[in-house]
JSON list of C-alpha atoms and ligand atoms in Angstrom, two decimals:
[
{"chain": "A", "resi": 1, "resn": "MET", "atom": "CA", "xyz": [-0.04, 0.30, -0.42]},
{"chain": "A", "resi": 2, "resn": "ALA", "atom": "CA", "xyz": [1.40, 3.51, -0.96]},
{"chain": "A", "resi": 3, "resn": "LYS", "atom": "CA", "xyz": [2.93, 5.80, 2.33]},
{"chain": "A", "resi": 4, "resn": "LYS", "atom": "CA", "xyz": [0.25, 8.25, 3.36]},
{"chain": "A", "resi": 5, "resn": "GLY", "atom": "CA", "xyz": [0.85, 11.57, 1.63]},
{"chain": "A", "resi": 6, "resn": "LYS", "atom": "CA", "xyz": [1.09, 14.59, 3.78]},
{"chain": "A", "resi": 7, "resn": "LEU", "atom": "CA", "xyz": [-1.21, 17.36, 4.07]},
{"chain": "A", "resi": 8, "resn": "VAL", "atom": "CA", "xyz": [-0.22, 20.69, 3.75]},
{"chain": "A", "resi": 9, "resn": "VAL", "atom": "CA", "xyz": [-2.32, 24.11, 4.34]},
{"chain": "A", "resi": 10, "resn": "ILE", "atom": "CA", "xyz": [-0.86, 27.28, 2.10]},
{"chain": "A", "resi": 11, "resn": "SER", "atom": "CA", "xyz": [-2.54, 30.36, 3.73]},
{"chain": "A", "resi": 12, "resn": "GLY", "atom": "CA", "xyz": [-1.62, 34.34, 2.69]},
{"chain": "A", "resi": 13, "resn": "PRO", "atom": "CA", "xyz": [-3.50, 37.28, 1.98]},
{"chain": "A", "resi": 14, "resn": "SER", "atom": "CA", "xyz": [-5.83, 37.67, -0.91]},
{"chain": "A", "resi": 15, "resn": "GLY", "atom": "CA", "xyz": [-3.88, 38.55, -4.12]},
{"chain": "A", "resi": 16, "resn": "VAL", "atom": "CA", "xyz": [0.06, 37.25, -2.75]},
{"chain": "A", "resi": 17, "resn": "GLY", "atom": "CA", "xyz": [0.34, 34.73, -5.21]},
{"chain": "A", "resi": 18, "resn": "LYS", "atom": "CA", "xyz": [-1.05, 31.16, -2.50]},
{"chain": "A", "resi": 19, "resn": "GLY", "atom": "CA", "xyz": [-3.04, 30.06, -6.21]},
{"chain": "A", "resi": 20, "resn": "THR", "atom": "CA", "xyz": [0.34, 30.94, -8.62]},
{"chain": "A", "resi": 21, "resn": "ILE", "atom": "CA", "xyz": [2.62, 29.57, -6.41]},
{"chain": "A", "resi": 22, "resn": "CYS", "atom": "CA", "xyz": [0.57, 26.15, -5.59]},
{"chain": "A", "resi": 23, "resn": "ARG", "atom": "CA", "xyz": [0.20, 25.78, -9.43]},
{"chain": "A", "resi": 24, "resn": "GLU", "atom": "CA", "xyz": [3.62, 25.77, -9.91]},
{"chain": "A", "resi": 25, "resn": "VAL", "atom": "CA", "xyz": [4.42, 23.25, -7.28]},
{"chain": "A", "resi": 26, "resn": "ILE", "atom": "CA", "xyz": [2.20, 20.87, -8.21]},
{"chain": "A", "resi": 27, "resn": "LYS", "atom": "CA", "xyz": [4.19, 20.28, -11.53]},
{"chain": "A", "resi": 28, "resn": "LYS", "atom": "CA", "xyz": [6.87, 19.82, -9.86]},
{"chain": "A", "resi": 29, "resn": "THR", "atom": "CA", "xyz": [5.94, 17.54, -7.23]},
{"chain": "A", "resi": 30, "resn": "ASN", "atom": "CA", "xyz": [3.51, 14.61, -6.32]},
{"chain": "A", "resi": 31, "resn": "THR", "atom": "CA", "xyz": [1.30, 16.85, -5.12]},
{"chain": "A", "resi": 32, "resn": "VAL", "atom": "CA", "xyz": [-2.04, 18.17, -5.64]},
{"chain": "A", "resi": 33, "resn": "ILE", "atom": "CA", "xyz": [-4.11, 21.06, -4.54]},
{"chain": "A", "resi": 34, "resn": "SER", "atom": "CA", "xyz": [-7.79, 19.75, -2.95]},
{"chain": "A", "resi": 35, "resn": "ILE", "atom": "CA", "xyz": [-10.64, 21.46, -4.68]},
{"chain": "A", "resi": 36, "resn": "SER", "atom": "CA", "xyz": [-12.93, 23.76, -2.10]},
{"chain": "A", "resi": 37, "resn": "VAL", "atom": "CA", "xyz": [-16.80, 24.23, -2.14]},
{"chain": "A", "resi": 38, "resn": "SER", "atom": "CA", "xyz": [-17.54, 27.78, -2.20]},
{"chain": "A", "resi": 39, "resn": "THR", "atom": "CA", "xyz": [-20.67, 30.05, -2.02]},
{"chain": "A", "resi": 40, "resn": "ARG", "atom": "CA", "xyz": [-18.81, 32.85, -3.75]},
{"chain": "A", "resi": 41, "resn": "GLN", "atom": "CA", "xyz": [-20.07, 33.77, -7.67]},
{"chain": "A", "resi": 42, "resn": "ARG", "atom": "CA", "xyz": [-17.81, 31.80, -9.77]},
{"chain": "A", "resi": 43, "resn": "SER", "atom": "CA", "xyz": [-15.82, 35.19, -11.98]},
{"chain": "A", "resi": 44, "resn": "GLU", "atom": "CA", "xyz": [-15.50, 34.87, -15.75]},
{"chain": "A", "resi": 45, "resn": "SER", "atom": "CA", "xyz": [-12.14, 33.37, -15.85]},
{"chain": "A", "resi": 46, "resn": "GLU", "atom": "CA", "xyz": [-12.62, 30.52, -13.21]},
{"chain": "A", "resi": 47, "resn": "THR", "atom": "CA", "xyz": [-14.45, 27.13, -13.64]},
{"chain": "A", "resi": 48, "resn": "GLU", "atom": "CA", "xyz": [-16.67, 24.52, -12.06]},
{"chain": "A", "resi": 49, "resn": "GLY", "atom": "CA", "xyz": [-14.93, 21.25, -10.41]},
{"chain": "A", "resi": 50, "resn": "LYS", "atom": "CA", "xyz": [-11.70, 23.12, -11.61]},
{"chain": "A", "resi": 51, "resn": "ASP", "atom": "CA", "xyz": [-11.08, 26.40, -9.22]},
{"chain": "A", "resi": 52, "resn": "TYR", "atom": "CA", "xyz": [-14.29, 25.81, -6.53]},
{"chain": "A", "resi": 53, "resn": "TYR", "atom": "CA", "xyz": [-17.60, 23.50, -6.54]},
{"chain": "A", "resi": 54, "resn": "PHE", "atom": "CA", "xyz": [-20.06, 26.24, -6.88]},
{"chain": "A", "resi": 55, "resn": "VAL", "atom": "CA", "xyz": [-22.92, 25.92, -4.30]},
{"chain": "A", "resi": 56, "resn": "SER", "atom": "CA", "xyz": [-25.80, 27.67, -3.21]},
{"chain": "A", "resi": 57, "resn": "ARG", "atom": "CA", "xyz": [-25.81, 28.37, 0.45]},
{"chain": "A", "resi": 58, "resn": "GLU", "atom": "CA", "xyz": [-28.38, 26.27, 0.75]},
{"chain": "A", "resi": 59, "resn": "GLU", "atom": "CA", "xyz": [-26.07, 23.36, -0.25]},
{"chain": "A", "resi": 60, "resn": "PHE", "atom": "CA", "xyz": [-23.36, 24.68, 1.59]},
{"chain": "A", "resi": 61, "resn": "GLN", "atom": "CA", "xyz": [-25.52, 24.43, 4.58]},
{"chain": "A", "resi": 62, "resn": "LYS", "atom": "CA", "xyz": [-26.65, 20.87, 3.65]},
{"chain": "A", "resi": 63, "resn": "LYS", "atom": "CA", "xyz": [-22.67, 19.78, 3.84]},
{"chain": "A", "resi": 64, "resn": "ILE", "atom": "CA", "xyz": [-22.15, 21.31, 7.02]},
{"chain": "A", "resi": 65, "resn": "ALA", "atom": "CA", "xyz": [-25.81, 19.42, 8.68]},
{"chain": "A", "resi": 66, "resn": "ASN", "atom": "CA", "xyz": [-23.99, 15.56, 6.54]},
{"chain": "A", "resi": 67, "resn": "ASN", "atom": "CA", "xyz": [-21.20, 16.50, 8.12]},
{"chain": "A", "resi": 68, "resn": "GLU", "atom": "CA", "xyz": [-19.11, 16.00, 4.62]},
{"chain": "A", "resi": 69, "resn": "PHE", "atom": "CA", "xyz": [-16.52, 18.90, 5.23]},
{"chain": "A", "resi": 70, "resn": "LEU", "atom": "CA", "xyz": [-12.93, 18.66, 7.02]},
{"chain": "A", "resi": 71, "resn": "GLU", "atom": "CA", "xyz": [-13.19, 22.23, 7.91]},
{"chain": "A", "resi": 72, "resn": "PHE", "atom": "CA", "xyz": [-15.25, 25.50, 6.59]},
{"chain": "A", "resi": 73, "resn": "ALA", "atom": "CA", "xyz": [-15.28, 29.55, 7.37]},
{"chain": "A", "resi": 74, "resn": "GLU", "atom": "CA", "xyz": [-17.27, 32.13, 6.48]},
{"chain": "A", "resi": 75, "resn": "VAL", "atom": "CA", "xyz": [-14.20, 34.50, 4.72]},
{"chain": "A", "resi": 76, "resn": "PHE", "atom": "CA", "xyz": [-15.80, 37.97, 3.22]},
{"chain": "A", "resi": 77, "resn": "GLY", "atom": "CA", "xyz": [-19.09, 37.13, 3.58]},
{"chain": "A", "resi": 78, "resn": "ASN", "atom": "CA", "xyz": [-19.22, 33.77, 1.30]},
{"chain": "A", "resi": 79, "resn": "TYR", "atom": "CA", "xyz": [-18.78, 30.31, 3.01]},
{"chain": "A", "resi": 80, "resn": "TYR", "atom": "CA", "xyz": [-15.90, 27.97, 2.25]},
{"chain": "A", "resi": 81, "resn": "GLY", "atom": "CA", "xyz": [-14.87, 24.11, 2.78]},
{"chain": "A", "resi": 82, "resn": "THR", "atom": "CA", "xyz": [-12.58, 21.41, 2.30]},
{"chain": "A", "resi": 83, "resn": "LEU", "atom": "CA", "xyz": [-14.43, 18.15, 1.65]},
{"chain": "A", "resi": 84, "resn": "LYS", "atom": "CA", "xyz": [-13.27, 15.03, 3.86]},
{"chain": "A", "resi": 85, "resn": "ASP", "atom": "CA", "xyz": [-13.79, 12.06, 1.70]},
{"chain": "A", "resi": 86, "resn": "LYS", "atom": "CA", "xyz": [-11.82, 13.66, -0.95]},
{"chain": "A", "resi": 87, "resn": "THR", "atom": "CA", "xyz": [-8.82, 14.83, 0.93]},
{"chain": "A", "resi": 88, "resn": "GLU", "atom": "CA", "xyz": [-8.61, 11.51, 2.46]},
{"chain": "A", "resi": 89, "resn": "LYS", "atom": "CA", "xyz": [-9.23, 9.34, -0.45]},
{"chain": "A", "resi": 90, "resn": "LEU", "atom": "CA", "xyz": [-6.03, 11.13, -2.00]},
{"chain": "A", "resi": 91, "resn": "LEU", "atom": "CA", "xyz": [-3.54, 10.85, 0.73]},
{"chain": "A", "resi": 92, "resn": "ASP", "atom": "CA", "xyz": [-4.56, 7.20, 0.89]},
{"chain": "A", "resi": 93, "resn": "GLU", "atom": "CA", "xyz": [-3.53, 6.78, -2.60]},
{"chain": "A", "resi": 94, "resn": "GLY", "atom": "CA", "xyz": [-0.33, 8.90, -1.19]},
{"chain": "A", "resi": 95, "resn": "LYS", "atom": "CA", "xyz": [-0.41, 12.39, -2.79]},
{"chain": "A", "resi": 96, "resn": "ASN", "atom": "CA", "xyz": [0.58, 15.36, -0.74]},
{"chain": "A", "resi": 97, "resn": "VAL", "atom": "CA", "xyz": [-2.45, 17.30, -1.06]},
{"chain": "A", "resi": 98, "resn": "ILE", "atom": "CA", "xyz": [-2.67, 20.88, -0.51]},
{"chain": "A", "resi": 99, "resn": "LEU", "atom": "CA", "xyz": [-5.80, 22.80, 1.04]},
{"chain": "A", "resi": 100, "resn": "GLU", "atom": "CA", "xyz": [-5.34, 26.71, -0.01]},
{"chain": "A", "resi": 101, "resn": "ILE", "atom": "CA", "xyz": [-7.17, 27.82, 3.03]},
{"chain": "A", "resi": 102, "resn": "ASP", "atom": "CA", "xyz": [-7.63, 31.14, 4.86]},
{"chain": "A", "resi": 103, "resn": "VAL", "atom": "CA", "xyz": [-6.44, 30.82, 8.36]},
{"chain": "A", "resi": 104, "resn": "GLN", "atom": "CA", "xyz": [-9.69, 30.11, 10.37]},
{"chain": "A", "resi": 105, "resn": "GLY", "atom": "CA", "xyz": [-9.62, 26.69, 7.89]},
{"chain": "A", "resi": 106, "resn": "GLY", "atom": "CA", "xyz": [-6.21, 26.25, 9.24]},
{"chain": "A", "resi": 107, "resn": "ARG", "atom": "CA", "xyz": [-6.88, 26.50, 12.67]},
{"chain": "A", "resi": 108, "resn": "GLN", "atom": "CA", "xyz": [-9.16, 23.55, 12.46]},
{"chain": "A", "resi": 109, "resn": "VAL", "atom": "CA", "xyz": [-7.18, 21.58, 10.16]},
{"chain": "A", "resi": 110, "resn": "LYS", "atom": "CA", "xyz": [-4.10, 21.92, 12.58]},
{"chain": "A", "resi": 111, "resn": "GLU", "atom": "CA", "xyz": [-6.82, 21.01, 15.52]},
{"chain": "A", "resi": 112, "resn": "GLN", "atom": "CA", "xyz": [-7.52, 17.79, 13.92]},
{"chain": "A", "resi": 113, "resn": "TYR", "atom": "CA", "xyz": [-4.48, 16.46, 11.91]},
{"chain": "A", "resi": 114, "resn": "PRO", "atom": "CA", "xyz": [-1.26, 18.17, 13.67]},
{"chain": "A", "resi": 115, "resn": "GLU", "atom": "CA", "xyz": [1.07, 16.62, 11.70]},
{"chain": "A", "resi": 116, "resn": "THR", "atom": "CA", "xyz": [-0.44, 19.38, 9.34]},
{"chain": "A", "resi": 117, "resn": "VAL", "atom": "CA", "xyz": [3.00, 21.20, 7.16]},
{"chain": "A", "resi": 118, "resn": "MET", "atom": "CA", "xyz": [1.17, 25.07, 8.08]},
{"chain": "A", "resi": 119, "resn": "ILE", "atom": "CA", "xyz": [2.76, 27.66, 5.43]},
{"chain": "A", "resi": 120, "resn": "PHE", "atom": "CA", "xyz": [2.10, 31.20, 5.57]},
{"chain": "A", "resi": 121, "resn": "ILE", "atom": "CA", "xyz": [2.82, 33.22, 2.41]},
{"chain": "A", "resi": 122, "resn": "MET", "atom": "CA", "xyz": [3.63, 36.78, 3.15]},
{"chain": "A", "resi": 123, "resn": "PRO", "atom": "CA", "xyz": [3.79, 39.83, 0.56]},
{"chain": "A", "resi": 124, "resn": "PRO", "atom": "CA", "xyz": [6.96, 41.56, -0.06]},
{"chain": "A", "resi": 125, "resn": "SER", "atom": "CA", "xyz": [4.85, 44.71, 1.14]},
{"chain": "A", "resi": 126, "resn": "ARG", "atom": "CA", "xyz": [1.21, 46.28, 1.49]},
{"chain": "A", "resi": 127, "resn": "ASP", "atom": "CA", "xyz": [1.90, 48.23, -1.50]},
{"chain": "A", "resi": 128, "resn": "GLU", "atom": "CA", "xyz": [2.73, 45.58, -3.81]},
{"chain": "A", "resi": 129, "resn": "LEU", "atom": "CA", "xyz": [0.08, 43.44, -2.61]},
{"chain": "A", "resi": 130, "resn": "ALA", "atom": "CA", "xyz": [-2.17, 45.99, -3.27]},
{"chain": "A", "resi": 131, "resn": "LYS", "atom": "CA", "xyz": [-1.18, 45.82, -7.01]},
{"chain": "A", "resi": 132, "resn": "ARG", "atom": "CA", "xyz": [-1.51, 42.12, -7.23]},
{"chain": "A", "resi": 133, "resn": "MET", "atom": "CA", "xyz": [-4.72, 41.94, -5.96]},
{"chain": "A", "resi": 134, "resn": "THR", "atom": "CA", "xyz": [-5.85, 44.88, -8.35]},
{"chain": "A", "resi": 135, "resn": "GLY", "atom": "CA", "xyz": [-3.59, 42.96, -11.04]},
{"chain": "A", "resi": 136, "resn": "ARG", "atom": "CA", "xyz": [-5.37, 39.70, -11.13]},
{"chain": "A", "resi": 137, "resn": "ALA", "atom": "CA", "xyz": [-8.19, 40.29, -13.39]},
{"chain": "A", "resi": 138, "resn": "ARG", "atom": "CA", "xyz": [-10.60, 38.84, -11.70]},
{"chain": "A", "resi": 139, "resn": "GLY", "atom": "CA", "xyz": [-12.77, 41.57, -11.66]},
{"chain": "A", "resi": 140, "resn": "GLU", "atom": "CA", "xyz": [-13.80, 42.24, -8.55]},
{"chain": "A", "resi": 141, "resn": "ASP", "atom": "CA", "xyz": [-15.32, 46.12, -7.35]},
{"chain": "A", "resi": 142, "resn": "PRO", "atom": "CA", "xyz": [-12.87, 48.56, -5.51]},
{"chain": "A", "resi": 143, "resn": "GLN", "atom": "CA", "xyz": [-15.02, 47.60, -2.52]},
{"chain": "A", "resi": 144, "resn": "THR", "atom": "CA", "xyz": [-13.91, 43.92, -2.51]},
{"chain": "A", "resi": 145, "resn": "ALA", "atom": "CA", "xyz": [-11.03, 44.73, -3.11]},
{"chain": "A", "resi": 146, "resn": "LYS", "atom": "CA", "xyz": [-10.00, 47.19, -0.38]},
{"chain": "A", "resi": 147, "resn": "ARG", "atom": "CA", "xyz": [-11.96, 44.86, 2.39]},
{"chain": "A", "resi": 148, "resn": "ARG", "atom": "CA", "xyz": [-9.99, 42.18, 1.22]},
{"chain": "A", "resi": 149, "resn": "LEU", "atom": "CA", "xyz": [-6.36, 44.22, 1.34]},
{"chain": "A", "resi": 150, "resn": "ASP", "atom": "CA", "xyz": [-7.80, 45.86, 5.01]},
{"chain": "A", "resi": 151, "resn": "GLY", "atom": "CA", "xyz": [-8.18, 42.10, 6.31]},
{"chain": "A", "resi": 152, "resn": "SER", "atom": "CA", "xyz": [-4.71, 41.12, 5.46]},
{"chain": "A", "resi": 153, "resn": "SER", "atom": "CA", "xyz": [-3.31, 42.51, 8.48]},
{"chain": "A", "resi": 154, "resn": "ARG", "atom": "CA", "xyz": [-5.87, 40.71, 10.72]},
{"chain": "A", "resi": 155, "resn": "GLU", "atom": "CA", "xyz": [-4.87, 37.72, 9.08]},
{"chain": "A", "resi": 156, "resn": "ILE", "atom": "CA", "xyz": [-0.96, 38.15, 9.17]},
{"chain": "A", "resi": 157, "resn": "ALA", "atom": "CA", "xyz": [-1.23, 38.18, 13.07]},
{"chain": "A", "resi": 158, "resn": "GLU", "atom": "CA", "xyz": [-3.49, 35.73, 14.24]},
{"chain": "A", "resi": 159, "resn": "ALA", "atom": "CA", "xyz": [-0.80, 33.45, 11.57]},
{"chain": "A", "resi": 160, "resn": "ARG", "atom": "CA", "xyz": [1.71, 34.33, 13.94]},
{"chain": "A", "resi": 161, "resn": "GLU", "atom": "CA", "xyz": [0.79, 32.24, 16.53]},
{"chain": "A", "resi": 162, "resn": "PHE", "atom": "CA", "xyz": [0.41, 28.92, 14.70]},
{"chain": "A", "resi": 163, "resn": "TYR", "atom": "CA", "xyz": [1.81, 28.57, 11.29]},
{"chain": "A", "resi": 164, "resn": "GLU", "atom": "CA", "xyz": [5.38, 26.61, 11.29]},
{"chain": "A", "resi": 165, "resn": "TYR", "atom": "CA", "xyz": [6.67, 28.27, 7.79]},
{"chain": "A", "resi": 166, "resn": "LYS", "atom": "CA", "xyz": [6.73, 31.90, 6.69]},
{"chain": "A", "resi": 167, "resn": "VAL", "atom": "CA", "xyz": [7.26, 32.57, 2.91]},
{"chain": "A", "resi": 168, "resn": "THR", "atom": "CA", "xyz": [7.93, 36.00, 1.21]},
{"chain": "A", "resi": 169, "resn": "ASN", "atom": "CA", "xyz": [6.72, 35.86, -1.73]},
{"chain": "A", "resi": 170, "resn": "ASP", "atom": "CA", "xyz": [8.59, 38.30, -3.74]},
{"chain": "A", "resi": 171, "resn": "GLN", "atom": "CA", "xyz": [11.06, 36.48, -6.55]},
{"chain": "A", "resi": 172, "resn": "LEU", "atom": "CA", "xyz": [8.21, 33.43, -7.60]},
{"chain": "A", "resi": 173, "resn": "GLU", "atom": "CA", "xyz": [10.31, 30.89, -8.53]},
{"chain": "A", "resi": 174, "resn": "LYS", "atom": "CA", "xyz": [12.34, 31.57, -4.97]},
{"chain": "A", "resi": 175, "resn": "ALA", "atom": "CA", "xyz": [9.70, 31.22, -3.40]},
{"chain": "A", "resi": 176, "resn": "VAL", "atom": "CA", "xyz": [7.76, 27.95, -5.13]},
{"chain": "A", "resi": 177, "resn": "GLU", "atom": "CA", "xyz": [11.60, 26.96, -4.49]},
{"chain": "A", "resi": 178, "resn": "GLU", "atom": "CA", "xyz": [11.12, 27.07, -0.73]},
{"chain": "A", "resi": 179, "resn": "VAL", "atom": "CA", "xyz": [7.56, 25.73, -0.54]},
{"chain": "A", "resi": 180, "resn": "ILE", "atom": "CA", "xyz": [9.12, 22.76, -1.96]},
{"chain": "A", "resi": 181, "resn": "ASN", "atom": "CA", "xyz": [11.75, 22.53, 0.25]},
{"chain": "A", "resi": 182, "resn": "ILE", "atom": "CA", "xyz": [9.56, 22.89, 2.95]},
{"chain": "A", "resi": 183, "resn": "ILE", "atom": "CA", "xyz": [6.84, 20.26, 1.73]},
{"chain": "A", "resi": 184, "resn": "GLU", "atom": "CA", "xyz": [9.58, 17.31, 0.52]},
{"chain": "A", "resi": 185, "resn": "GLY", "atom": "CA", "xyz": [11.66, 17.69, 4.20]},
{"chain": "A", "resi": 186, "resn": "LYS", "atom": "CA", "xyz": [8.93, 17.40, 6.60]},
{"chain": "A", "resi": 187, "resn": "ALA", "atom": "CA", "xyz": [7.50, 14.49, 3.57]},
{"chain": "A", "resi": 188, "resn": "GLY", "atom": "CA", "xyz": [11.14, 12.86, 4.21]},
{"chain": "A", "resi": 189, "resn": "GLU", "atom": "CA", "xyz": [10.93, 12.51, 8.57]},
{"chain": "A", "resi": 190, "resn": "ILE", "atom": "CA", "xyz": [8.52, 9.95, 8.43]},
{"chain": "B", "resi": 1, "resn": "LIG", "atom": "P1", "xyz": [-4.01, 34.60, -4.17]},
{"chain": "B", "resi": 1, "resn": "LIG", "atom": "O1", "xyz": [-4.29, 33.15, -4.87]},
{"chain": "B", "resi": 1, "resn": "LIG", "atom": "O2", "xyz": [-2.80, 34.59, -3.34]},
{"chain": "B", "resi": 1, "resn": "LIG", "atom": "O3", "xyz": [-4.99, 35.62, -4.16]},
{"chain": "B", "resi": 1, "resn": "LIG", "atom": "P2", "xyz": [-2.88, 34.98, -6.97]},
{"chain": "B", "resi": 1, "resn": "LIG", "atom": "O4", "xyz": [-1.72, 33.84, -7.47]},
{"chain": "B", "resi": 1, "resn": "LIG", "atom": "O5", "xyz": [-4.10, 34.71, -7.83]},
{"chain": "B", "resi": 1, "resn": "LIG", "atom": "O6", "xyz": [-3.11, 35.14, -5.52]},
{"chain": "B", "resi": 1, "resn": "LIG", "atom": "O7", "xyz": [-1.94, 36.16, -7.76]},
{"chain": "B", "resi": 1, "resn": "LIG", "atom": "C1", "xyz": [-2.43, 37.56, -7.68]},
{"chain": "B", "resi": 1, "resn": "LIG", "atom": "C2", "xyz": [-2.05, 38.20, -8.70]},
{"chain": "B", "resi": 1, "resn": "LIG", "atom": "O8", "xyz": [-0.10, 38.40, -8.27]},
{"chain": "B", "resi": 1, "resn": "LIG", "atom": "C3", "xyz": [-1.64, 37.45, -10.08]},
{"chain": "B", "resi": 1, "resn": "LIG", "atom": "O9", "xyz": [-1.50, 38.50, -11.17]},
{"chain": "B", "resi": 1, "resn": "LIG", "atom": "C4", "xyz": [-0.11, 36.87, -10.28]},
{"chain": "B", "resi": 1, "resn": "LIG", "atom": "O10", "xyz": [0.46, 36.51, -10.84]},
{"chain": "B", "resi": 1, "resn": "LIG", "atom": "C5", "xyz": [0.63, 38.11, -9.30]},
{"chain": "B", "resi": 1, "resn": "LIG", "atom": "N1", "xyz": [1.90, 37.41, -8.32]},
{"chain": "B", "resi": 1, "resn": "LIG", "atom": "C6", "xyz": [1.87, 36.02, -7.92]},
{"chain": "B", "resi": 1, "resn": "LIG", "atom": "N2", "xyz": [3.74, 36.15, -8.01]},
{"chain": "B", "resi": 1, "resn": "LIG", "atom": "C7", "xyz": [4.21, 37.41, -7.87]},
{"chain": "B", "resi": 1, "resn": "LIG", "atom": "C8", "xyz": [5.49, 37.23, -7.81]},
{"chain": "B", "resi": 1, "resn": "LIG", "atom": "N3", "xyz": [6.31, 37.06, -6.89]},
{"chain": "B", "resi": 1, "resn": "LIG", "atom": "N4", "xyz": [6.33, 38.63, -8.57]},
{"chain": "B", "resi": 1, "resn": "LIG", "atom": "C9", "xyz": [5.19, 39.36, -9.16]},
{"chain": "B", "resi": 1, "resn": "LIG", "atom": "N5", "xyz": [3.02, 38.64, -9.13]},
{"chain": "B", "resi": 1, "resn": "LIG", "atom": "C10", "xyz": [3.39, 38.22, -8.59]},
{"chain": "B", "resi": 2, "resn": "LIG", "atom": "P1", "xyz": [-11.20, 33.70, -3.18]},
{"chain": "B", "resi": 2, "resn": "LIG", "atom": "O1", "xyz": [-12.44, 33.96, -2.92]},
{"chain": "B", "resi": 2, "resn": "LIG", "atom": "O2", "xyz": [-10.07, 34.80, -3.71]},
{"chain": "B", "resi": 2, "resn": "LIG", "atom": "O3", "xyz": [-10.45, 32.27, -3.99]},
{"chain": "B", "resi": 2, "resn": "LIG", "atom": "O4", "xyz": [-10.48, 32.95, -1.71]},
{"chain": "B", "resi": 2, "resn": "LIG", "atom": "C1", "xyz": [-10.11, 33.92, -0.66]},
{"chain": "B", "resi": 2, "resn": "LIG", "atom": "C2", "xyz": [-10.31, 32.97, 0.76]},
{"chain": "B", "resi": 2, "resn": "LIG", "atom": "O5", "xyz": [-10.93, 32.10, 1.05]},
{"chain": "B", "resi": 2, "resn": "LIG", "atom": "C3", "xyz": [-8.50, 32.68, 0.88]},
{"chain": "B", "resi": 2, "resn": "LIG", "atom": "O6", "xyz": [-8.10, 32.99, 1.65]},
{"chain": "B", "resi": 2, "resn": "LIG", "atom": "C4", "xyz": [-8.88, 31.29, 0.43]},
{"chain": "B", "resi": 2, "resn": "LIG", "atom": "O7", "xyz": [-7.15, 30.80, 1.05]},
{"chain": "B", "resi": 2, "resn": "LIG", "atom": "C5", "xyz": [-9.93, 30.82, 1.37]},
{"chain": "B", "resi": 2, "resn": "LIG", "atom": "N1", "xyz": [-10.42, 29.92, 0.62]},
{"chain": "B", "resi": 2, "resn": "LIG", "atom": "C6", "xyz": [-10.74, 29.28, 0.04]},
{"chain": "B", "resi": 2, "resn": "LIG", "atom": "N2", "xyz": [-11.28, 27.99, 0.10]},
{"chain": "B", "resi": 2, "resn": "LIG", "atom": "C7", "xyz": [-11.14, 27.67, 1.48]},
{"chain": "B", "resi": 2, "resn": "LIG", "atom": "C8", "xyz": [-11.84, 26.71, 2.06]},
{"chain": "B", "resi": 2, "resn": "LIG", "atom": "O8", "xyz": [-11.77, 25.64, 1.47]},
{"chain": "B", "resi": 2, "resn": "LIG", "atom": "N3", "xyz": [-11.41, 26.62, 2.94]},
{"chain": "B", "resi": 2, "resn": "LIG", "atom": "C9", "xyz": [-11.75, 27.85, 4.10]},
{"chain": "B", "resi": 2, "resn": "LIG", "atom": "N4", "xyz": [-11.39, 27.86, 5.06]},
{"chain": "B", "resi": 2, "resn": "LIG", "atom": "N5", "xyz": [-11.14, 28.66, 3.41]},
{"chain": "B", "resi": 2, "resn": "LIG", "atom": "C10", "xyz": [-10.95, 28.80, 2.09]}
]
């Protein structure tokens, strides 16, 4: 039977480059990204079942009631959650699984699986974060973008408590390499 994969949580402020880093990491390692369920509206650049499983609030509530989530949280007014069954199946197949989730979700995962590798991605500066968020072509209105930027300081402060690794995403290639080293270093321990 395959050795169980590692569970990896990657968090960081909106627009910091989590998605970009993760896409590179999965190309280069035996790692997959878990697809979350979300009640957020799908933007035109996103695909159902690839970026998220987009559901109504009612459907999300049903999944909570059926105990389908490993973790879930309300982020910027929408619900997001990680499916327990799918995640465990991937781990059982020996794959490392990245959960690209917020700090509230990260806390829930760490409580249930203390061996989880916790990585927080930091921006080089607040100005650069603002630039990346607006450059992201997701068509958010300025108010939503501002709300997300304001949320970043709170999230960074909270993450100090229980994220073991911090990676600054200044140069993309360097950040990707650091994340791979963390995952593989940890993966080699057992
Ligand atoms: P997140 O998933 O954290 O919300 P994204 O991966 O969508 O962030 O990245 C936000 C924007 O920043 C994208 O336009 C992306 O191309 C850009 N970006 C990501 N990493 C870097 C980097 N190291 N330097 C410059 N721009 C970056
Ligand atoms: P976005 O709307 O930009 O795709 O995601 C917004 C925030 O929700 C990001 O911080 C992202 O990491 C977080 N997020 C995405 N999926 C999940 C999830 O399944 N659970 C939790 N707790 N947060 C999530």
